[in-house]
Amino acid sequence: MNNRAPEASAGLPENRGRRRLRGGGRRTRTRDVVAEQPPFAQPSMRWKPVEAVSTDELEAIHLASLRVLKETGMDFLHSEARRLLASAGADVDPDSERVRFDPDLVMDLVASAPSEFVLHGREPHRDLHIGGDSVAFCSVAGAPNIVDARGGRRPGNRADYQMLLRLAQTANSIHALPGYPVEPVDIHPSIRHLEAIWDALTLTDKVFHVYSLGRRCNLDAIEMVRIARGVTPEELDAQPSLTSTINASSPLRYDHPMLEGILEMSARNQVTIMTPFTLAGAMAPVTLAGALVQQNAEALAGIAMTQVVRAGSPVIYGGFTSNVDMRSGSPAFGTPEYATACLVGGQLARRYSLPYRSSNVNASNAVDAQAGYESMWALWGAIMGGSNFVMHGAGWMEGGLHASPEKMIIDVDLLHMVAKFLEPLDLSDDALGVDALAEVGPGGDFFVSPHTLSRYQTEFHSPLVSDWRNWETWEEAGSPDALTRATGVVDQFLAAYEEPAIDDVRRDELRTFVDRRIADGGVETDY
Amino acid sequence: MNNRAPEASAGLPENRGRRRLRGGGRRTRTRDVVAEQPPFAQPSMRWKPVEAVSTDELEAIHLASLRVLKETGMDFLHSEARRLLASAGADVDPDSERVRFDPDLVMDLVASAPSEFVLHGREPHRDLHIGGDSVAFCSVAGAPNIVDARGGRRPGNRADYQMLLRLAQTANSIHALPGYPVEPVDIHPSIRHLEAIWDALTLTDKVFHVYSLGRRCNLDAIEMVRIARGVTPEELDAQPSLTSTINASSPLRYDHPMLEGILEMSARNQVTIMTPFTLAGAMAPVTLAGALVQQNAEALAGIAMTQVVRAGSPVIYGGFTSNVDMRSGSPAFGTPEYATACLVGGQLARRYSLPYRSSNVNASNAVDAQAGYESMWALWGAIMGGSNFVMHGAGWMEGGLHASPEKMIIDVDLLHMVAKFLEPLDLSDDALGVDALAEVGPGGDFFVSPHTLSRYQTEFHSPLVSDWRNWETWEEAGSPDALTRATGVVDQFLAAYEEPAIDDVRRDELRTFVDRRIADGGVETDY
């Protein structure tokens, strides 16, 4: 009675199959899931992204954004940035920080940004193609806290930061680290960027990031990446190798450190990820359309700024529109509104021929069903919206307030699934299987057919965390839920971690730079 | 330090917003989530479904299916069915149960099935439109066991069956019940269909289902639905009011009771849901393409059979292709392969202008992150594949081997989210918010703006289960995970349940029929 077809009432012949199925427990937790990972490779979007609004509707959003930039304008809290914008033709109010933009000026500037580019990793095999049909997945970034099953919740610290770097390095489906997976708050802020980037550039060889917290931080990071890659300043200027997320201080404002980030990053041809922080009902209009108008206005103004600094410098159009729960005032992520915003954001980015960034987010406190379904809403929005750069792809929890190693592993499983989903379907004659069907015939069994045996080992996604054992076997194993299982996989990944080789000369030069800058006192901090 | 923007390193101005956000705990569990549900209404697919294969590739699958039906054929384990097929022009082997089909014959028969129709509920306000852009969501069906947080795992019984009927009746986003949510195994099989359908037709007024377990069961159910609806036999024949899922006994076989179901249901113009059970690597080729070829061959042959019985009778093209985990032999659901199969299945159904059925499935034993993400893979595949009839939409677990009331509630939340996602975006001038942005201006606050206050109560999806409270408030509440929270919502739904009014005469007539048939001994059973 316990092994039946999903839909059948008792006793039907097709139950035959089910009795053999779900009987298995041959799969064990000791298989080498790290070695079995698909190789490090970027997936390609193989379909036309889903268009949530019509061409006319998209144009209405676009035109409304341009009206906002022309009529209301934005505040740019940086005099040099305003000076540059004025010289490029923007309407800069001499008595305030307000800048207004003529639509043609915005569109002309945005048109000079590249539609795709190579983003260089520390080592060449980590180079990423950004834009077009290419997809890059990123680890969580910027979480102030960490929660894991064993240690509970705590503020980020360097040991946990390094642990998450090792996980992200080991996971082949994580292509880049666009920030600190968790903030190492036990490193003094004046030198945090130096030690944290040192850790990232030695414990991983994947594309890394600098927080735009002031000019000096950006300059240090640019120099560190140059040294770690072993290239000349001129080579670095020709090869984008570092990212910095530029959040608008929404609504309609770019603050001083973020603008400084644009000035330094774009001047050196490095990558800015222009991301308004438009939560509908709080920092943006309560309507999704209004929040998207604002997102687009803020993104276009920031992108225009990058092109004023250096025409042709690489920039990613970022969307982060969601809403607040109007009952509690809490932000919501991984909702239907979020998914719709992802789709429309992608349409906007493609309208401007720009690479598109979105995120794998959720607002759950626990690694539970909510974390699973909210992440999938976000991830589907990202993929079907045509995202090229999926931030926070693995490990983001609690609306960004904590990172989770277990969730990172679960997300790595989800990212594998997305990559598998994006593989073209094999429609060769052998795959169509007309001959195999003729051989096996009505009432036959494919489990042991030659067609099956020749392909079964590689045909399907093989999960890290998903547990498909039958109830009895699973219960005997202690009824482990996905969180518990992921804890074991975290251990496997950490045990398998290998520090990526780096040329000794580069490593020594990098450490010398860090030590000298620490001796100099790092950067000034006002906190 | 604990309330910061998702991506920012410490101390940035935009954190302003975050401090207010996630501070709230105003939302409590005592709000009336049942009364707050969106009304009973079918969503409409508002986008072009995602096409996983090109037109040429789809044609290759289609043509391969027709080759299988012509060259290998299928076994029809019912002499009257074979006689009818022979008289319609099929090539019936006199010495076996094998039937082969000329491609033109298949396509001519399939063409006579309606592309859309009305499926009548017990009461008119439960009528459903099946096909076109319309979407109907169904409860779980056919699970032999039930698991809930309080009672653990047990074989289905009538009390649990009735409890799940009450939940499904109360949930506005469940439109139909295509089977027993859990099998009431404590009712003797000879009379189970009588008492179970009695329960369904009195505890709910939504579209119901009969298991095709033999001619007498189908006839009883048809008569019971006729009585419950209070219509004449002629009116019932003109108004599809009952569904029956017809599973192929894959590979390439329809068994006797399922064919009897087609004979009785189609003769009376009732709805068959033609669903091959094609698990790649077990009952179907190990390749996804091969499994889809087989699914399509089996579905087309079954659909052709319905049209031989009665041209124009309503039938739904069903897809249920997934794969087995080749390590354990366990079926996998809610995987990338499953989602791709959903998309291609929809393309096939639309090629034949037929309504399309798919499912919200997962293989998890626990209501955990796996259950959440696998369900979302399945649900996205269903929606973006253009499904008209989403079976097992709420409450399906463990590959169909158990139903879960908590998962039913979580799924109801997901179905609300899908419905919200499918609502057209408001792109009116007021929603675009150019004026609202001008009023609030750079650095302003939308939380208390008139534009926000006029709209906030209805603008966003309001969840049943998702918990967006900040960590501290959530921890004070005992750190309840989604499963725990859903248990409370189950109680709220059951407390709010109201038995739907039914005309006394119809109710009495229905009970009289059931009592008479029970007195007659019900149906013969061989188990």
Short mmCIF file of C-alpha atoms in Angstrom, two decimals, chain A residues 35-380:
data_model
loop_
_atom_site.label_atom_id
_atom_site.label_comp_id
_atom_site.label_asym_id
_atom_site.label_seq_id
_atom_site.Cartn_x
_atom_site.Cartn_y
_atom_site.Cartn_z
CA ALA A 35 34.60 15.72 -7.23
CA GLU A 36 31.28 14.99 -8.92
CA GLN A 37 30.48 18.67 -9.47
CA PRO A 38 30.08 19.87 -13.04
CA PRO A 39 33.19 21.84 -14.07
CA PHE A 40 33.58 25.61 -13.60
CA ALA A 41 31.76 27.01 -16.64
CA GLN A 42 29.27 29.76 -17.33
CA PRO A 43 25.81 28.73 -18.48
CA SER A 44 24.21 30.41 -21.48
CA MET A 45 20.65 31.61 -21.57
CA ARG A 46 19.12 29.50 -24.29
CA TRP A 47 15.69 31.09 -24.55
CA LYS A 48 14.26 34.48 -25.19
CA PRO A 49 13.75 35.98 -21.74
CA VAL A 50 10.16 36.35 -20.55
CA GLU A 51 8.75 39.76 -21.29
CA ALA A 52 6.54 40.88 -18.44
CA VAL A 53 5.44 44.04 -20.22
CA SER A 54 4.81 44.89 -23.87
CA THR A 55 7.15 47.06 -25.93
CA ASP A 56 4.77 50.00 -25.48
CA GLU A 57 4.57 49.46 -21.75
CA LEU A 58 8.35 49.23 -21.51
CA GLU A 59 8.55 52.51 -23.39
CA ALA A 60 6.17 54.09 -20.89
CA ILE A 61 8.50 53.10 -18.04
CA HIS A 62 11.54 54.31 -19.98
CA LEU A 63 9.93 57.67 -20.81
CA ALA A 64 8.70 58.17 -17.25
CA SER A 65 12.27 57.61 -16.00
CA LEU A 66 13.60 60.20 -18.40
CA ARG A 67 10.92 62.64 -17.23
CA VAL A 68 11.97 62.09 -13.62
CA LEU A 69 15.60 62.77 -14.51
CA LYS A 70 14.68 65.90 -16.47
CA GLU A 71 12.01 67.37 -14.19
CA THR A 72 12.92 66.25 -10.68
CA GLY A 73 16.51 65.23 -11.18
CA MET A 74 18.82 63.54 -8.68
CA ASP A 75 21.14 64.70 -5.95
CA PHE A 76 24.82 63.92 -6.53
CA LEU A 77 26.60 64.41 -3.20
CA HIS A 78 30.05 64.97 -4.69
CA SER A 79 31.28 68.27 -6.12
CA GLU A 80 33.73 66.75 -8.58
CA ALA A 81 31.03 64.45 -9.91
CA ARG A 82 28.71 67.44 -10.38
CA ARG A 83 31.46 69.38 -12.10
CA LEU A 84 32.06 66.51 -14.54
CA LEU A 85 28.33 66.16 -15.20
CA ALA A 86 28.01 69.90 -15.85
CA SER A 87 30.87 69.82 -18.30
CA ALA A 88 29.17 66.90 -20.07
CA GLY A 89 26.04 69.03 -20.49
CA ALA A 90 23.87 68.15 -17.50
CA ASP A 91 21.84 70.86 -15.80
CA VAL A 92 23.58 71.28 -12.44
CA ASP A 93 21.96 73.57 -9.88
CA PRO A 94 24.75 75.79 -8.53
CA ASP A 95 22.94 76.26 -5.20
CA SER A 96 22.30 72.62 -4.34
CA GLU A 97 23.42 69.11 -5.18
CA ARG A 98 20.61 68.66 -7.71
CA VAL A 99 21.41 67.52 -11.24
CA ARG A 100 18.85 67.32 -14.04
CA PHE A 101 19.40 65.51 -17.29
CA ASP A 102 18.16 66.10 -20.78
CA PRO A 103 16.87 62.77 -22.15
CA ASP A 104 19.15 62.91 -25.19
CA LEU A 105 22.19 63.44 -22.99
CA VAL A 106 21.31 60.41 -20.86
CA MET A 107 20.73 58.21 -23.86
CA ASP A 108 23.88 59.36 -25.64
CA LEU A 109 26.00 58.62 -22.58
CA VAL A 110 24.36 55.26 -21.88
CA ALA A 111 24.93 54.27 -25.51
CA SER A 112 28.69 54.45 -25.03
CA ALA A 113 28.73 51.70 -22.37
CA PRO A 114 29.73 48.28 -23.71
CA SER A 115 27.04 45.64 -24.13
CA GLU A 116 29.45 42.86 -23.18
CA PHE A 117 32.99 42.49 -21.91
CA VAL A 118 35.43 40.08 -20.34
CA LEU A 119 35.80 40.30 -16.57
CA HIS A 120 39.19 38.90 -15.63
CA GLY A 121 39.75 36.54 -12.75
CA ARG A 122 42.99 36.35 -10.79
CA GLU A 123 43.88 33.41 -13.01
CA PRO A 124 42.88 33.22 -16.69
CA HIS A 125 40.67 30.14 -16.29
CA ARG A 126 38.44 32.27 -14.01
CA ASP A 127 37.78 34.91 -16.68
CA LEU A 128 34.08 35.58 -17.16
CA HIS A 129 32.09 36.80 -20.13
CA ILE A 130 29.62 39.42 -18.96
CA GLY A 131 26.61 40.24 -21.14
CA GLY A 132 24.92 38.72 -24.14
CA ASP A 133 23.59 35.25 -23.38
CA SER A 134 26.19 34.55 -20.69
CA VAL A 135 25.26 33.99 -17.07
CA ALA A 136 27.60 34.35 -14.07
CA PHE A 137 26.60 33.26 -10.57
CA CYS A 138 27.97 34.99 -7.47
CA SER A 139 28.24 34.18 -3.80
CA VAL A 140 26.37 36.09 -1.12
CA ALA A 141 27.96 39.42 -0.28
CA GLY A 142 27.71 42.04 2.42
CA ALA A 143 25.98 40.10 5.17
CA PRO A 144 26.78 41.55 8.62
CA ASN A 145 26.01 38.27 10.42
CA ILE A 146 26.49 34.55 9.92
CA VAL A 147 24.20 31.76 11.06
CA ASP A 148 25.06 28.09 10.87
CA ALA A 149 23.47 25.00 12.31
CA ARG A 150 26.26 24.42 14.80
CA GLY A 151 27.19 27.92 15.93
CA GLY A 152 23.94 29.86 15.74
CA ARG A 153 23.90 33.56 14.92
CA ARG A 154 26.91 35.81 15.40
CA PRO A 155 28.38 38.95 13.86
CA GLY A 156 30.70 38.20 10.96
CA ASN A 157 34.34 37.58 11.78
CA ARG A 158 37.45 36.81 9.82
CA ALA A 159 37.46 33.07 10.48
CA ASP A 160 33.89 32.74 9.18
CA TYR A 161 34.69 35.07 6.32
CA GLN A 162 37.60 32.84 5.31
CA MET A 163 35.46 29.74 5.70
CA LEU A 164 32.86 31.13 3.29
CA LEU A 165 35.61 32.14 0.84
CA ARG A 166 36.84 28.54 0.88
CA LEU A 167 33.32 27.23 0.24
CA ALA A 168 32.83 29.67 -2.64
CA GLN A 169 36.20 28.76 -4.12
CA THR A 170 35.38 25.05 -3.96
CA ALA A 171 31.91 25.37 -5.51
CA ASN A 172 32.26 25.25 -9.28
CA SER A 173 28.93 26.92 -9.87
CA ILE A 174 30.04 30.10 -8.07
CA HIS A 175 31.82 32.19 -10.68
CA ALA A 176 32.53 35.40 -8.78
CA LEU A 177 32.53 36.92 -5.29
CA PRO A 178 31.03 40.38 -5.51
CA GLY A 179 31.79 41.37 -1.93
CA TYR A 180 32.57 39.85 1.45
CA PRO A 181 30.31 36.81 1.94
CA VAL A 182 30.14 37.96 5.54
CA GLU A 183 31.64 41.10 7.00
CA PRO A 184 34.83 40.39 9.00
CA VAL A 185 33.99 42.90 11.69
CA ASP A 186 36.89 41.84 13.89
CA ILE A 187 39.27 43.47 11.42
CA HIS A 188 39.50 47.19 12.18
CA PRO A 189 37.62 49.21 9.55
CA SER A 190 40.68 51.24 8.68
CA ILE A 191 42.50 48.17 7.35
CA ARG A 192 39.58 45.80 6.79
CA HIS A 193 39.58 46.15 3.02
CA LEU A 194 43.31 45.37 2.90
CA GLU A 195 43.17 42.17 4.92
CA ALA A 196 39.84 41.07 3.50
CA ILE A 197 40.94 41.53 -0.10
CA TRP A 198 44.23 39.81 0.76
CA ASP A 199 42.24 36.84 2.02
CA ALA A 200 40.06 36.84 -1.08
CA LEU A 201 42.99 37.09 -3.49
CA THR A 202 44.91 34.28 -1.80
CA LEU A 203 42.16 31.90 -0.70
CA THR A 204 40.32 32.18 -4.03
CA ASP A 205 41.27 32.95 -7.60
CA LYS A 206 37.80 34.07 -8.69
CA VAL A 207 36.70 37.60 -9.64
CA PHE A 208 36.48 39.79 -6.54
CA HIS A 209 35.04 43.15 -5.52
CA VAL A 210 35.70 46.33 -3.59
CA TYR A 211 33.20 48.22 -1.47
CA SER A 212 33.11 51.84 -2.53
CA LEU A 213 33.68 53.31 0.92
CA GLY A 214 36.02 56.06 -0.16
CA ARG A 215 38.60 56.77 -2.83
CA ARG A 216 41.50 55.17 -1.00
CA CYS A 217 39.71 51.81 -0.66
CA ASN A 218 39.05 51.71 -4.38
CA LEU A 219 42.64 52.61 -5.23
CA ASP A 220 44.03 49.99 -2.84
CA ALA A 221 41.79 47.30 -4.29
CA ILE A 222 42.66 48.19 -7.87
CA GLU A 223 46.36 48.00 -7.06
CA MET A 224 45.97 44.73 -5.17
CA VAL A 225 44.14 43.09 -8.04
CA ARG A 226 46.77 44.35 -10.45
CA ILE A 227 49.53 42.83 -8.35
CA ALA A 228 47.66 39.56 -7.81
CA ARG A 229 47.08 39.21 -11.54
CA GLY A 230 50.67 40.13 -12.31
CA VAL A 231 49.81 42.71 -14.95
CA THR A 232 51.01 46.24 -15.65
CA PRO A 233 48.82 49.27 -14.90
CA GLU A 234 48.21 49.64 -18.64
CA GLU A 235 47.20 46.01 -18.94
CA LEU A 236 44.81 46.36 -16.03
CA ASP A 237 43.25 49.45 -17.63
CA ALA A 238 42.56 47.34 -20.70
CA GLN A 239 41.23 44.39 -18.70
CA PRO A 240 38.32 44.84 -16.28
CA SER A 241 39.28 42.72 -13.25
CA LEU A 242 37.42 44.15 -10.28
CA THR A 243 33.79 44.95 -9.52
CA SER A 244 32.18 47.46 -7.20
CA THR A 245 28.48 47.62 -6.49
CA ILE A 246 27.21 51.19 -6.59
CA ASN A 247 23.95 51.48 -4.65
CA ALA A 248 21.89 54.60 -5.17
CA SER A 249 20.96 56.16 -1.87
CA SER A 250 17.35 55.92 -2.96
CA PRO A 251 15.27 57.84 -3.66
CA LEU A 252 17.11 59.77 -6.35
CA ARG A 253 20.47 60.28 -4.74
CA TYR A 254 24.06 59.11 -5.08
CA ASP A 255 26.16 59.71 -2.00
CA HIS A 256 29.79 60.76 -1.80
CA PRO A 257 31.59 57.43 -1.34
CA MET A 258 29.55 55.74 -4.07
CA LEU A 259 30.30 58.54 -6.51
CA GLU A 260 33.94 58.34 -5.54
CA GLY A 261 33.72 54.65 -6.37
CA ILE A 262 32.42 55.49 -9.85
CA LEU A 263 35.14 58.09 -10.37
CA GLU A 264 37.96 55.70 -9.45
CA MET A 265 36.59 52.48 -10.91
CA SER A 266 35.45 53.87 -14.25
CA ALA A 267 38.63 55.90 -14.66
CA ARG A 268 40.56 52.62 -14.53
CA ASN A 269 38.06 50.79 -16.74
CA GLN A 270 36.89 48.59 -13.88
CA VAL A 271 33.34 47.31 -13.44
CA THR A 272 30.59 49.15 -11.61
CA ILE A 273 27.34 47.37 -10.85
CA MET A 274 24.81 50.17 -10.77
CA THR A 275 22.11 49.09 -8.34
CA PRO A 276 19.35 51.33 -7.05
CA PHE A 277 17.90 50.12 -3.76
CA THR A 278 14.24 50.60 -4.55
CA LEU A 279 11.95 48.98 -2.03
CA ALA A 280 8.43 49.91 -3.10
CA GLY A 281 6.60 51.68 -0.29
CA ALA A 282 9.75 52.84 1.53
CA MET A 283 12.51 54.26 -0.66
CA ALA A 284 10.39 54.07 -3.82
CA PRO A 285 6.73 54.50 -4.80
CA VAL A 286 4.41 51.82 -3.47
CA THR A 287 3.53 50.73 -7.01
CA LEU A 288 5.80 48.26 -8.77
CA ALA A 289 5.66 50.40 -11.91
CA GLY A 290 6.70 53.46 -9.92
CA ALA A 291 9.53 51.62 -8.21
CA LEU A 292 10.74 50.42 -11.62
CA VAL A 293 10.57 53.96 -13.02
CA GLN A 294 12.72 55.09 -10.13
CA GLN A 295 15.11 52.12 -10.44
CA ASN A 296 15.54 52.92 -14.09
CA ALA A 297 16.05 56.65 -13.54
CA GLU A 298 18.66 56.03 -10.86
CA ALA A 299 20.43 53.32 -12.85
CA LEU A 300 20.54 55.42 -16.03
CA ALA A 301 21.91 58.44 -14.16
CA GLY A 302 24.63 56.33 -12.52
CA ILE A 303 25.51 54.65 -15.81
CA ALA A 304 25.66 58.06 -17.48
CA MET A 305 28.08 59.15 -14.76
CA THR A 306 30.40 56.20 -15.54
CA GLN A 307 30.49 57.18 -19.19
CA VAL A 308 31.24 60.81 -18.35
CA VAL A 309 34.24 59.56 -16.38
CA ARG A 310 35.40 57.26 -19.17
CA ALA A 311 33.44 56.51 -22.31
CA GLY A 312 33.25 52.78 -22.92
CA SER A 313 34.00 51.79 -19.33
CA PRO A 314 32.19 48.60 -18.28
CA VAL A 315 29.03 48.93 -16.20
CA ILE A 316 26.23 46.50 -15.34
CA TYR A 317 22.59 47.56 -15.13
CA GLY A 318 21.41 46.39 -11.72
CA GLY A 319 17.89 45.81 -10.48
CA PHE A 320 17.01 45.28 -6.84
CA THR A 321 13.36 46.33 -6.78
CA SER A 322 11.17 44.62 -4.21
CA ASN A 323 8.64 45.86 -1.71
CA VAL A 324 8.16 46.27 1.99
CA ASP A 325 5.51 44.30 3.79
CA MET A 326 3.13 47.14 4.63
CA ARG A 327 2.08 45.44 7.85
CA SER A 328 5.47 45.17 9.49
CA GLY A 329 7.61 47.52 7.44
CA SER A 330 9.94 44.61 6.74
CA PRO A 331 11.41 44.14 3.28
CA ALA A 332 10.07 41.22 1.26
CA PHE A 333 12.24 39.26 -1.15
CA GLY A 334 11.49 36.36 -3.44
CA THR A 335 7.88 37.43 -3.92
CA PRO A 336 5.80 37.60 -7.10
CA GLU A 337 6.40 41.37 -7.15
CA TYR A 338 10.14 40.73 -6.94
CA ALA A 339 10.00 38.24 -9.82
CA THR A 340 8.01 40.63 -12.01
CA ALA A 341 10.51 43.38 -11.25
CA CYS A 342 13.33 41.03 -12.31
CA LEU A 343 11.65 40.39 -15.65
CA VAL A 344 10.99 44.07 -16.36
CA GLY A 345 14.49 45.00 -15.20
CA GLY A 346 15.90 42.62 -17.78
CA GLN A 347 13.75 44.15 -20.50
CA LEU A 348 15.06 47.60 -19.56
CA ALA A 349 18.70 46.47 -19.55
CA ARG A 350 18.27 44.89 -22.98
CA ARG A 351 16.59 48.04 -24.25
CA TYR A 352 19.86 49.84 -23.46
CA SER A 353 22.05 46.91 -24.62
CA LEU A 354 23.62 46.57 -21.18
CA PRO A 355 24.54 43.52 -19.11
CA TYR A 356 21.93 42.88 -16.43
CA ARG A 357 22.42 42.10 -12.76
CA SER A 358 19.80 40.61 -10.47
CA SER A 359 19.91 38.46 -7.32
CA ASN A 360 18.95 35.21 -5.57
CA VAL A 361 17.32 36.60 -2.46
CA ASN A 362 14.91 35.61 0.28
CA ALA A 363 13.69 37.08 3.54
CA SER A 364 13.56 33.91 5.61
CA ASN A 365 15.24 33.72 9.01
CA ALA A 366 15.51 29.92 8.82
CA VAL A 367 16.78 27.55 6.12
CA ASP A 368 13.27 26.18 5.70
CA ALA A 369 10.59 25.81 3.03
CA GLN A 370 10.23 29.61 2.87
CA ALA A 371 13.95 30.02 2.15
CA GLY A 372 13.59 27.39 -0.59
CA TYR A 373 10.56 28.83 -2.33
CA GLU A 374 11.52 32.49 -2.01
CA SER A 375 14.96 31.74 -3.44
CA MET A 376 13.38 29.93 -6.34
CA TRP A 377 11.03 32.86 -7.06
CA ALA A 378 14.08 35.10 -7.17
CA LEU A 379 16.20 32.70 -9.18
CA TRP A 380 13.51 32.08 -11.77
#
